Short mmCIF file of C-alpha atoms and ligand atoms in Angstrom, two decimals:
data_model
loop_
_atom_site.label_atom_id
_atom_site.label_comp_id
_atom_site.label_asym_id
_atom_site.label_seq_id
_atom_site.Cartn_x
_atom_site.Cartn_y
_atom_site.Cartn_z
CA MET A 28 17.01 -54.04 -39.97
CA ALA A 29 18.73 -51.45 -39.03
CA SER A 30 21.56 -52.76 -36.81
CA ASP A 31 21.89 -51.40 -33.06
CA ASP A 32 24.48 -48.69 -33.76
CA GLU A 33 22.69 -46.87 -36.66
CA LEU A 34 19.30 -46.98 -34.21
CA ILE A 35 19.22 -43.52 -32.75
CA PRO A 36 19.47 -43.15 -28.98
CA VAL A 37 16.81 -42.09 -27.51
CA LEU A 38 15.14 -41.66 -23.88
CA SER A 39 11.75 -43.08 -22.65
CA TYR A 40 9.54 -40.90 -20.64
CA ALA A 41 7.07 -41.72 -18.34
CA ARG A 42 4.86 -40.14 -14.92
CA ILE A 43 2.62 -41.59 -12.83
CA SER A 44 0.01 -38.90 -12.25
CA SER A 45 -1.61 -37.89 -9.41
CA ASP A 46 -4.74 -37.97 -11.42
CA THR A 47 -5.79 -41.60 -10.38
CA GLU A 48 -8.79 -41.37 -12.12
CA LYS A 49 -6.78 -41.23 -15.65
CA ASP A 50 -3.62 -43.87 -14.65
CA GLU A 51 -5.13 -46.47 -16.69
CA HIS A 52 -1.48 -46.67 -17.65
CA GLY A 53 0.59 -47.88 -15.29
CA VAL A 54 4.48 -46.71 -15.69
CA GLU A 55 5.77 -50.08 -16.96
CA ASP A 56 3.32 -49.69 -19.82
CA GLN A 57 4.15 -46.56 -20.85
CA HIS A 58 7.69 -47.36 -21.07
CA LYS A 59 6.51 -50.63 -22.94
CA LEU A 60 5.07 -48.46 -25.87
CA ASN A 61 7.51 -45.68 -26.05
CA ARG A 62 10.16 -49.04 -26.73
CA SER A 63 8.26 -50.13 -29.77
CA THR A 64 7.70 -46.72 -30.93
CA ALA A 65 11.24 -45.96 -30.71
CA GLN A 66 11.88 -49.03 -32.66
CA ARG A 67 9.06 -48.21 -35.38
CA HIS A 68 11.08 -45.02 -35.91
CA GLY A 69 14.59 -46.29 -36.08
CA CYS A 70 15.35 -45.38 -32.70
CA LYS A 71 16.51 -47.31 -29.82
CA VAL A 72 15.85 -46.75 -25.65
CA VAL A 73 18.88 -46.20 -23.76
CA ALA A 74 17.48 -45.03 -20.91
CA GLU A 75 14.22 -45.41 -18.86
CA ILE A 76 13.10 -41.86 -16.71
CA THR A 77 9.95 -42.36 -14.59
CA ASP A 78 8.75 -39.11 -12.37
CA ASN A 79 6.06 -40.14 -9.71
CA ASP A 80 3.91 -37.91 -9.31
CA VAL A 81 1.50 -39.29 -6.31
CA SER A 82 4.60 -38.99 -3.83
CA ALA A 83 5.56 -35.84 -5.34
CA ALA A 84 2.80 -34.18 -4.19
CA LYS A 85 3.23 -34.00 -1.00
CA ALA A 86 6.92 -34.07 -0.44
CA ASP A 87 8.54 -31.97 -3.29
CA VAL A 88 6.84 -30.68 -6.85
CA THR A 89 10.15 -31.43 -8.38
CA ARG A 90 10.32 -33.43 -11.04
CA ASP A 91 13.42 -34.84 -10.55
CA GLY A 92 13.19 -37.22 -13.73
CA PHE A 93 12.22 -34.72 -15.56
CA GLU A 94 15.08 -32.65 -15.14
CA THR A 95 17.38 -35.12 -15.80
CA MET A 96 15.77 -35.16 -18.76
CA LEU A 97 16.05 -32.12 -19.61
CA ARG A 98 20.01 -32.14 -18.35
CA ALA A 99 20.56 -34.87 -20.33
CA LEU A 100 19.23 -33.63 -23.50
CA ARG A 101 20.89 -30.04 -23.08
CA ALA A 102 24.53 -32.25 -22.61
CA GLY A 103 23.82 -34.68 -25.50
CA ARG A 104 25.07 -37.42 -22.77
CA LEU A 105 23.62 -38.79 -19.97
CA PRO A 106 25.64 -38.38 -16.97
CA ASP A 107 27.72 -42.23 -17.51
CA GLY A 108 28.60 -40.94 -21.22
CA GLN A 109 25.51 -42.43 -22.88
CA VAL A 110 25.21 -40.28 -26.27
CA VAL A 111 21.12 -39.47 -26.39
CA ARG A 112 19.52 -37.68 -29.49
CA GLY A 113 15.79 -37.44 -28.50
CA VAL A 114 13.01 -38.68 -26.48
CA VAL A 115 10.09 -41.04 -26.62
CA VAL A 116 6.87 -39.92 -24.69
CA VAL A 117 3.87 -41.93 -25.60
CA ALA A 118 2.07 -40.63 -23.05
CA ASP A 119 2.70 -37.16 -24.33
CA ASP A 120 0.14 -35.71 -21.54
CA ARG A 121 2.40 -37.00 -19.10
CA LEU A 122 5.16 -34.69 -20.65
CA VAL A 123 4.11 -31.27 -19.59
CA ARG A 124 2.54 -30.30 -16.36
CA ARG A 125 2.69 -26.78 -16.98
CA ALA A 126 3.25 -23.85 -19.84
CA GLY A 127 6.64 -23.42 -18.81
CA ASP A 128 7.97 -27.61 -18.56
CA TYR A 129 6.72 -27.54 -22.27
CA GLU A 130 8.97 -24.58 -23.39
CA ARG A 131 11.81 -25.82 -21.28
CA PHE A 132 11.62 -29.12 -22.63
CA VAL A 133 11.47 -27.66 -26.15
CA ASP A 134 14.42 -25.50 -25.50
CA ALA A 135 16.27 -28.39 -24.09
CA LEU A 136 15.56 -30.87 -26.55
CA THR A 137 16.26 -28.43 -29.83
CA TYR A 138 19.24 -26.91 -27.75
CA ASP A 139 21.63 -29.38 -30.45
CA ASP A 140 20.43 -30.37 -34.34
CA GLY A 141 18.92 -33.03 -35.75
CA ARG A 142 17.02 -34.50 -32.30
CA VAL A 143 13.89 -36.51 -32.45
CA TYR A 144 10.98 -36.53 -30.37
CA ALA A 145 7.91 -38.98 -30.45
CA ASP A 146 4.98 -39.27 -29.47
CA ALA A 147 1.73 -41.43 -29.92
CA LYS A 148 0.97 -39.78 -33.00
CA GLY A 149 4.74 -40.54 -34.11
CA PRO A 150 7.74 -38.32 -34.67
CA LYS A 151 7.52 -34.48 -34.00
CA ASN A 152 9.58 -31.70 -35.55
CA LEU A 153 10.05 -29.58 -32.48
CA TYR A 154 11.91 -27.14 -34.73
CA SER A 155 9.17 -26.00 -36.42
CA GLU A 156 7.32 -22.99 -36.49
CA ASP A 157 4.57 -25.05 -34.78
CA VAL A 158 6.04 -25.26 -32.14
CA GLU A 159 5.49 -21.83 -31.12
CA ALA A 160 1.76 -22.17 -31.66
CA MET A 161 2.34 -25.15 -29.06
CA GLY A 162 4.46 -23.56 -26.44
CA LEU A 163 1.04 -21.07 -26.80
CA PHE A 164 -1.30 -23.62 -26.73
CA GLY A 165 0.00 -25.17 -23.11
CA VAL A 166 -0.25 -21.43 -21.80
CA VAL A 167 -3.65 -21.76 -22.96
CA ILE A 168 -4.05 -25.59 -20.92
CA SER A 169 -2.17 -23.78 -17.83
CA LYS A 170 -5.04 -21.45 -17.72
CA ILE A 171 -8.00 -24.51 -17.64
CA GLU A 172 -5.55 -26.31 -15.34
CA VAL A 173 -5.10 -22.88 -13.30
CA ARG A 174 -6.48 -25.04 -10.62
CA LYS A 175 -4.58 -27.91 -10.75
CA ILE A 176 -1.61 -26.21 -10.66
CA GLN A 177 -2.46 -23.90 -7.54
CA ARG A 178 -3.20 -27.12 -5.43
CA ARG A 179 0.45 -28.25 -5.84
CA LEU A 180 1.78 -24.73 -5.63
CA ARG A 181 0.01 -24.76 -2.52
CA ASP A 182 1.50 -28.07 -1.20
CA ASN A 183 4.87 -26.81 -1.79
CA HIS A 184 5.54 -23.30 -1.98
CA ARG A 185 2.78 -21.62 -0.39
CA SER A 186 4.26 -20.27 3.07
CA ARG A 187 7.24 -19.00 1.25
CA ALA A 188 5.10 -17.47 -1.76
CA GLU A 189 1.58 -15.59 0.48
CA ARG A 190 4.15 -13.62 2.68
CA GLY A 191 5.97 -12.61 -0.99
CA VAL A 192 9.33 -12.30 0.31
CA PRO A 193 11.65 -10.96 -1.61
CA VAL A 194 14.35 -13.71 -1.73
CA GLY A 195 18.25 -14.37 -1.99
CA GLY A 196 20.43 -13.26 -4.97
CA THR A 197 22.31 -9.62 -5.93
CA ARG A 198 20.51 -6.29 -5.66
CA PRO A 199 17.65 -6.51 -8.47
CA PHE A 200 17.97 -3.19 -10.51
CA GLY A 201 15.33 -0.70 -9.20
CA TRP A 202 15.53 -1.14 -5.89
CA ASN A 203 17.54 -0.49 -2.57
CA ALA A 204 20.09 -3.22 -0.82
CA ASP A 205 16.66 -4.15 1.34
CA LYS A 206 15.46 -4.99 -1.88
CA LYS A 207 11.80 -3.42 -1.01
CA THR A 208 12.03 0.59 -1.11
CA LEU A 209 12.53 1.87 -4.36
CA ASN A 210 16.11 3.48 -5.57
CA GLU A 211 15.11 6.74 -6.19
CA ALA A 212 18.10 6.85 -9.40
CA GLU A 213 17.64 4.05 -10.58
CA ALA A 214 13.94 3.19 -10.76
CA PRO A 215 12.41 6.32 -12.87
CA TYR A 216 15.30 4.15 -15.56
CA LEU A 217 13.59 0.86 -15.21
CA ARG A 218 9.81 2.81 -15.32
CA GLN A 219 10.43 4.51 -18.63
CA ALA A 220 12.23 1.44 -20.67
CA ILE A 221 9.21 -0.55 -19.55
CA ARG A 222 6.59 1.82 -20.90
CA ASP A 223 9.16 2.43 -24.34
CA PHE A 224 9.58 -1.30 -24.55
CA ALA A 225 5.73 -1.61 -24.53
CA ARG A 226 5.17 1.08 -27.41
CA GLY A 227 7.82 -0.36 -29.73
CA LYS A 228 11.36 1.20 -28.79
CA SER A 229 14.14 -1.51 -29.26
CA LEU A 230 16.00 -2.72 -26.11
CA THR A 231 19.29 -2.26 -28.38
CA ALA A 232 17.56 2.14 -28.53
CA ILE A 233 17.23 1.47 -24.33
CA CYS A 234 20.24 0.18 -23.88
CA ALA A 235 22.39 2.65 -26.06
CA GLU A 236 20.33 5.19 -23.79
CA TRP A 237 21.48 3.56 -20.73
CA ARG A 238 25.22 3.48 -21.72
CA ASP A 239 25.17 7.03 -22.87
CA ALA A 240 23.54 8.20 -19.48
CA GLY A 241 26.24 6.09 -17.55
CA VAL A 242 23.39 4.04 -16.03
CA LYS A 243 25.14 0.71 -14.69
CA THR A 244 23.99 -2.53 -13.20
CA THR A 245 23.85 -3.50 -9.68
CA LEU A 246 27.09 -5.33 -10.07
CA GLY A 247 28.64 -2.00 -11.66
CA ASN A 248 28.73 -3.16 -15.22
CA ASP A 249 27.69 -1.93 -18.43
CA TRP A 250 24.11 -3.08 -19.71
CA THR A 251 24.18 -5.68 -22.20
CA LEU A 252 20.80 -6.66 -24.59
CA ARG A 253 20.59 -9.80 -22.53
CA SER A 254 20.78 -8.38 -19.03
CA LEU A 255 18.54 -5.43 -19.84
CA LYS A 256 16.10 -8.04 -21.11
CA LEU A 257 15.94 -10.10 -18.15
CA THR A 258 15.20 -6.99 -16.29
CA LEU A 259 13.07 -5.67 -17.95
CA TRP A 260 11.26 -9.33 -18.48
CA ASN A 261 11.49 -9.56 -14.52
CA PRO A 262 7.36 -9.39 -13.30
CA ARG A 263 9.30 -8.46 -10.14
CA SER A 264 8.41 -4.48 -11.57
CA CYS A 265 4.76 -4.50 -10.86
CA GLY A 266 5.17 -6.47 -7.61
CA TRP A 267 4.77 -10.17 -9.17
CA ARG A 268 7.08 -12.95 -9.06
CA ARG A 269 8.05 -15.95 -11.13
CA TYR A 270 8.68 -19.43 -10.43
CA ARG A 271 9.99 -21.81 -12.77
CA GLY A 272 8.53 -20.17 -15.60
CA GLU A 273 5.18 -19.08 -13.53
CA ILE A 274 3.57 -16.35 -11.95
CA LEU A 275 2.98 -17.19 -8.44
CA ARG A 276 -0.98 -17.32 -8.12
CA ASP A 277 -2.89 -17.75 -4.67
CA GLU A 278 -5.83 -20.58 -4.57
CA GLU A 279 -7.92 -17.60 -6.30
CA GLY A 280 -5.79 -17.61 -9.41
CA ASN A 281 -3.97 -13.78 -8.54
CA PRO A 282 -1.09 -13.31 -8.76
CA ILE A 283 0.70 -13.06 -5.39
CA VAL A 284 2.10 -9.68 -4.47
CA GLY A 285 5.11 -9.19 -3.04
CA GLN A 286 5.94 -7.26 -0.21
CA TRP A 287 8.54 -4.64 -2.10
CA GLU A 288 7.30 -1.16 -3.84
CA THR A 289 6.51 -1.42 -7.60
CA VAL A 290 7.87 0.27 -10.64
CA VAL A 291 4.62 0.03 -13.04
CA SER A 292 1.35 -1.09 -12.77
CA PRO A 293 1.10 -5.12 -14.06
CA GLY A 294 -0.81 -4.27 -16.93
CA GLU A 295 2.32 -2.59 -17.88
CA TRP A 296 4.43 -5.23 -16.95
CA GLU A 297 1.90 -7.76 -19.14
CA ALA A 298 2.50 -6.24 -22.36
CA VAL A 299 6.31 -6.26 -22.03
CA ASP A 300 5.56 -9.76 -21.07
CA ALA A 301 3.06 -10.45 -24.11
CA LEU A 302 6.04 -8.63 -26.19
CA PHE A 303 8.98 -11.05 -25.36
CA ARG A 304 6.78 -13.68 -25.58
CA ALA A 305 5.72 -13.54 -28.75
CA ARG A 306 8.99 -13.20 -29.68
CA GLN A 307 10.42 -16.25 -27.87
CA GLY A 308 8.84 -18.58 -30.38
CA ARG A 309 10.68 -17.64 -32.93
CA ALA A 310 13.92 -18.47 -31.22
CA VAL A 311 12.95 -21.36 -30.54
CA GLY A 312 12.79 -22.18 -33.97
CA THR A 313 15.74 -21.13 -35.19
CA GLY A 314 17.62 -22.76 -32.55
CA GLN A 315 19.45 -19.61 -31.24
CA GLU A 316 19.71 -18.50 -27.70
CA ILE A 317 17.44 -15.63 -27.24
CA GLY A 318 19.03 -12.46 -26.00
CA GLU A 319 22.45 -13.10 -28.05
CA VAL A 320 20.39 -12.36 -31.13
CA LEU A 321 19.45 -8.29 -31.73
CA PRO A 322 15.64 -8.01 -31.05
CA GLU A 323 15.26 -7.16 -34.72
CA ASN A 324 15.54 -10.48 -35.81
CA PHE A 325 12.71 -11.96 -33.91
CA SER A 326 10.87 -9.86 -35.42
CA GLN A 327 10.25 -11.83 -38.73
CA ALA A 328 7.29 -13.65 -38.58
CA ARG A 329 5.97 -13.87 -42.00
CA HIS A 330 2.17 -14.54 -41.03
CA LEU A 331 -0.23 -12.07 -38.87
CA LEU A 332 -2.09 -14.93 -37.60
CA THR A 333 0.69 -18.20 -37.11
CA GLY A 334 -0.41 -19.83 -33.75
CA LEU A 335 -3.52 -17.78 -32.85
CA LEU A 336 -5.83 -20.06 -34.95
CA ARG A 337 -6.67 -23.38 -34.24
CA CYS A 338 -8.70 -25.90 -36.02
CA GLY A 339 -12.22 -26.19 -34.99
CA ARG A 340 -13.00 -28.92 -36.93
CA SER A 341 -14.88 -31.82 -34.47
CA HIS A 342 -14.16 -35.61 -35.28
CA ASP A 343 -16.41 -38.11 -33.00
CA GLY A 344 -17.10 -35.19 -30.92
CA GLU A 345 -13.60 -34.17 -29.91
CA LEU A 346 -12.20 -30.82 -31.16
CA CYS A 347 -9.42 -31.47 -33.29
CA GLY A 348 -7.95 -27.94 -32.17
CA THR A 349 -4.41 -28.17 -33.96
CA ALA A 350 -2.75 -24.84 -34.80
CA LEU A 351 -3.27 -23.54 -38.67
CA ARG A 352 -0.19 -24.09 -40.52
CA VAL A 353 0.28 -21.29 -43.19
CA SER A 354 0.12 -22.54 -47.14
CA ARG A 355 0.05 -21.86 -50.17
CA HIS A 356 -1.97 -22.73 -53.12
CA LYS A 357 -1.44 -21.95 -57.27
CA ASP A 358 -5.25 -20.71 -57.58
CA VAL A 359 -5.58 -18.73 -54.50
CA LYS A 360 -3.31 -15.64 -54.81
CA SER A 361 -3.60 -15.00 -50.40
CA HIS A 362 -1.82 -17.01 -48.50
CA LEU A 363 -4.06 -20.00 -46.63
CA TYR A 364 -4.34 -21.54 -43.13
CA VAL A 365 -4.72 -24.72 -43.18
CA CYS A 366 -4.91 -28.12 -40.63
CA PRO A 367 -1.99 -29.81 -41.02
CA SER A 368 -2.13 -33.53 -42.39
CA LYS A 369 -3.33 -36.53 -40.24
CA ALA A 370 0.32 -36.92 -40.16
CA ALA A 371 1.99 -34.14 -38.96
CA GLY A 372 -0.95 -34.43 -35.92
CA GLY A 373 -3.57 -32.38 -37.31
CA CYS A 374 -6.46 -33.41 -39.13
CA GLY A 375 -5.91 -31.76 -42.95
CA GLY A 376 -9.40 -31.24 -42.73
CA LEU A 377 -9.32 -27.50 -43.17
CA GLY A 378 -8.23 -24.22 -44.31
CA ARG A 379 -9.29 -20.61 -45.25
CA ARG A 380 -8.07 -17.50 -47.07
CA GLY A 381 -5.17 -15.99 -44.87
CA ASP A 382 -6.05 -12.41 -46.24
CA LEU A 383 -9.69 -12.13 -45.18
CA VAL A 384 -8.98 -14.30 -41.77
CA ASP A 385 -5.81 -11.60 -40.92
CA GLU A 386 -8.45 -8.83 -41.63
CA TYR A 387 -11.06 -10.21 -39.83
CA VAL A 388 -9.50 -10.79 -36.80
CA THR A 389 -7.27 -7.32 -37.11
CA GLU A 390 -10.80 -5.67 -36.96
CA ALA A 391 -12.59 -7.82 -34.29
CA VAL A 392 -9.09 -7.44 -31.89
CA LEU A 393 -8.94 -3.56 -32.82
CA ALA A 394 -12.53 -2.81 -32.37
CA LYS A 395 -12.20 -5.26 -28.54
CA LEU A 396 -9.52 -2.97 -27.85
CA GLU A 397 -11.32 0.22 -28.16
CA GLU A 398 -14.23 -1.00 -26.12
CA ARG A 399 -12.20 -1.85 -23.56
CA GLN A 400 -10.64 1.78 -23.60
CA ALA A 401 -14.08 3.45 -23.67
CA ARG A 402 -15.22 1.63 -20.44
CA ALA A 403 -11.85 2.19 -18.66
CA ALA A 404 -12.50 5.60 -19.29
CA SER A 405 -16.42 5.36 -18.60
CA VAL A 406 -16.08 3.28 -15.35
CA GLU A 407 -16.39 4.63 -12.24
CA PRO A 408 -13.23 3.62 -9.86
CA TRP A 409 -13.71 0.45 -8.00
CA ASP A 410 -16.44 0.36 -5.95
CA GLY A 411 -15.61 -2.23 -3.03
CA GLU A 412 -13.27 -0.31 -0.59
CA ASP A 413 -15.99 0.77 1.48
CA ARG A 414 -17.09 -2.96 2.01
CA ILE A 415 -13.83 -3.92 2.71
CA LYS A 416 -13.61 -1.26 5.14
CA ARG A 417 -16.67 -2.57 6.73
CA LEU A 418 -15.85 -6.05 6.58
CA ILE A 419 -12.40 -5.63 8.42
CA GLY A 420 -14.24 -3.81 11.07
CA LYS A 421 -16.45 -5.83 11.47
CA ARG A 422 -14.01 -8.38 11.94
CA SER A 423 -11.84 -6.55 14.68
CA THR A 424 -15.15 -5.79 16.57
CA LEU A 425 -15.95 -9.64 16.62
CA THR A 426 -12.01 -10.09 17.56
CA ASP A 427 -12.64 -7.85 20.29
CA ARG A 428 -15.88 -9.59 21.78
CA TRP A 429 -13.82 -12.50 21.61
CA GLU A 430 -11.00 -11.77 23.49
CA GLU A 431 -13.33 -10.20 26.17
CA ASP A 432 -15.09 -14.13 26.05
CA GLU A 433 -18.43 -12.48 24.85
CA ILE A 434 -18.62 -14.89 22.14
CA SER A 435 -17.55 -18.16 22.39
CA ASP A 436 -15.48 -20.07 19.91
CA ASP A 437 -17.79 -21.61 18.12
CA VAL A 438 -19.79 -18.85 17.26
CA TYR A 439 -16.46 -16.51 16.93
CA PHE A 440 -14.54 -18.99 14.17
CA PRO A 441 -16.74 -19.66 11.51
CA ARG A 442 -18.07 -15.82 11.36
CA VAL A 443 -14.10 -14.77 11.08
CA LYS A 444 -14.09 -17.43 8.52
CA LYS A 445 -17.25 -16.54 6.52
CA ILE A 446 -15.67 -12.88 6.34
CA GLU A 447 -12.07 -13.43 5.17
CA THR A 448 -13.78 -15.13 2.37
CA GLN A 449 -15.68 -12.44 1.67
CA LEU A 450 -12.60 -10.49 1.80
CA LYS A 451 -10.72 -12.26 -0.52
CA GLU A 452 -13.33 -12.31 -2.89
CA LEU A 453 -13.28 -8.59 -3.07
CA ARG A 454 -9.87 -9.02 -3.28
CA ALA A 455 -9.76 -10.60 -5.88
CA GLU A 456 -12.45 -8.20 -8.08
CA LYS A 457 -10.09 -5.37 -6.83
CA ALA A 458 -7.20 -7.01 -8.66
CA ARG A 459 -8.88 -7.75 -11.51
CA TRP A 460 -10.98 -4.32 -11.52
CA GLU A 461 -7.18 -2.43 -11.59
CA ALA A 462 -6.11 -5.46 -14.28
CA ARG A 463 -8.29 -4.32 -16.82
CA ALA A 464 -8.00 -1.02 -16.04
CA ALA A 465 -4.03 -0.75 -16.55
CA ARG A 466 -4.82 -3.16 -19.90
CA ALA A 467 -6.26 -0.71 -21.29
CA GLU A 468 -4.43 2.31 -20.62
CA ALA A 469 -1.72 0.07 -21.64
CA THR A 470 -2.96 -0.09 -24.98
CA GLY A 471 -2.76 3.72 -25.65
CA GLY A 472 -5.68 5.93 -26.99
CA ASP A 473 -5.01 5.99 -31.04
CA VAL A 474 -4.52 1.79 -31.51
CA ARG A 475 -6.35 2.04 -34.71
CA GLU A 476 -3.89 4.69 -35.69
CA ARG A 477 -1.10 3.31 -34.92
CA TRP A 478 -1.59 0.14 -36.73
CA SER A 479 -0.60 0.64 -39.87
CA THR A 480 2.71 1.66 -38.77
CA MET A 481 3.59 -1.05 -36.75
CA HIS A 482 5.31 -3.99 -37.16
CA LEU A 483 4.51 -7.53 -37.25
CA SER A 484 5.62 -8.22 -34.28
CA GLN A 485 4.31 -5.76 -32.39
CA LYS A 486 0.69 -6.50 -34.03
CA ARG A 487 1.18 -9.85 -32.54
CA ALA A 488 2.07 -8.86 -29.44
CA LEU A 489 -1.11 -7.22 -29.26
CA LEU A 490 -2.90 -9.64 -30.51
CA PHE A 491 -1.74 -12.37 -28.09
CA GLU A 492 -2.48 -10.11 -25.49
CA ALA A 493 -6.12 -10.21 -26.17
CA LEU A 494 -6.62 -13.37 -27.42
CA HIS A 495 -5.91 -17.21 -26.45
CA ALA A 496 -6.85 -18.41 -30.07
CA VAL A 497 -9.42 -18.19 -32.80
CA ILE A 498 -11.28 -21.28 -33.37
CA VAL A 499 -12.22 -21.29 -37.06
CA SER A 500 -15.38 -23.81 -37.43
CA PRO A 501 -15.42 -25.93 -41.06
CA SER A 502 -17.50 -24.54 -43.48
CA GLY A 503 -18.80 -27.25 -45.25
CA LYS A 504 -17.55 -29.66 -48.61
CA GLY A 505 -16.37 -27.48 -51.38
CA ARG A 506 -15.38 -23.75 -52.01
CA LYS A 507 -17.72 -21.12 -49.83
CA PRO A 508 -18.15 -17.50 -49.66
CA PHE A 509 -15.78 -16.21 -46.44
CA ASN A 510 -17.90 -16.41 -43.46
CA PRO A 511 -16.48 -14.60 -40.29
CA ASP A 512 -19.26 -16.17 -38.27
CA LEU A 513 -17.17 -19.56 -38.50
CA LEU A 514 -14.41 -17.96 -36.48
CA LYS A 515 -14.78 -17.58 -32.95
CA PRO A 516 -12.03 -15.45 -30.51
CA VAL A 517 -11.57 -16.51 -27.65
CA TRP A 518 -10.68 -13.44 -25.42
CA LYS A 519 -8.53 -13.14 -22.88
CA GLU A 520 -10.08 -12.01 -20.05
CA ASP A 521 -12.43 -8.75 -20.27
ZN1 ZN B 611 -7.91 -30.08 -37.72
#
């Protein structure tokens, strides 16, 4: 038995969920489980942190406990000076409420070396490259749970967000002091840089160009890689806003469009976003601050599909879903993608030859991108504009008649509500159509040709932009010939 001061001091985190149907675990239960898990793994709980989403849903969605935990992890100590070296969260579905949370948590935990994280399955190594995969999985989850998230957003930020009002701070590069109209001198630089970056130009090269051209930040400073990166990655360029790591969306899941002029289309900005995201995961792996290192150093993912492949084996009717890892076998020349062992959080029961999977998925994505381009080129412009105009006309006629007392409240309000619902749907349809067209455009016409000359990080950025995941189904016992039917791509919106 280890003496008390040999035990690693950790936090115990618990959350009361607002999903009452799921709340079979009380907070006390969660902390109790955390304490015993900590003990089993040579840790001791030095502080219990609890969040209550039930009340938070009404007043403020900030999870104070979660934020306190992140601060303590980054500092390595609690406000009272007590050292903290990790976290135990047995009910780990309580830890992450949305995609951004997971990344921030991993970021804070891995801020220093040798930190411990344990959930119901035991300790997990958050420094490993799998973190990237888990983080991305979080993004998939957030899409599935997008409605839930929106409900919370609505509670809190809706009015401000829906107005799309620019918020405080320094003047953003590319816009005038009103933060709405484009700055004619700066905006073209920003636009060109976003497009260049999406097509593979390095931050270093763009930064050098701007310096040579005498372009300064809005505070009059020279551009650095870090400031340039923050500027290119800011969704403001396409009219969107990020709040706590996520794009603000309305109830339909469409990004809320701000009241300022835009520099590029959403599709163009999303290409940049995908590229930064693909790099970001590796930055967590090495524990380095993103942006302080040349981007080239982030381009060293060793395998094409790390983070994209998911185990499709079922156990008791539940999909394993674990991110596959790269492994080797003495009898196989190629690398292998395998489900990690049970101890490492997977089922350990699935593996596939890497070269064949790489080739098949590449071909599938290239075909999909070409198909999208072809479709975008052949598709007529969106034809709903007339319907929108008609509905708006109808609404104003109704309003006129209502104001003239020709129709009663009982007639007017239900009808207007119906029209507004239709309008909302049409506008959402329009936004989807535009995003699709922009995406196809952003990919460029010769993607297959360029593929062979692309850097691995650029290929990965394209793959991650096209796919949520690829589910790899089991092929049965023993070694079988490669069967592409057992690979199921999960495409991001068609
Ligand atoms: Zn598995």
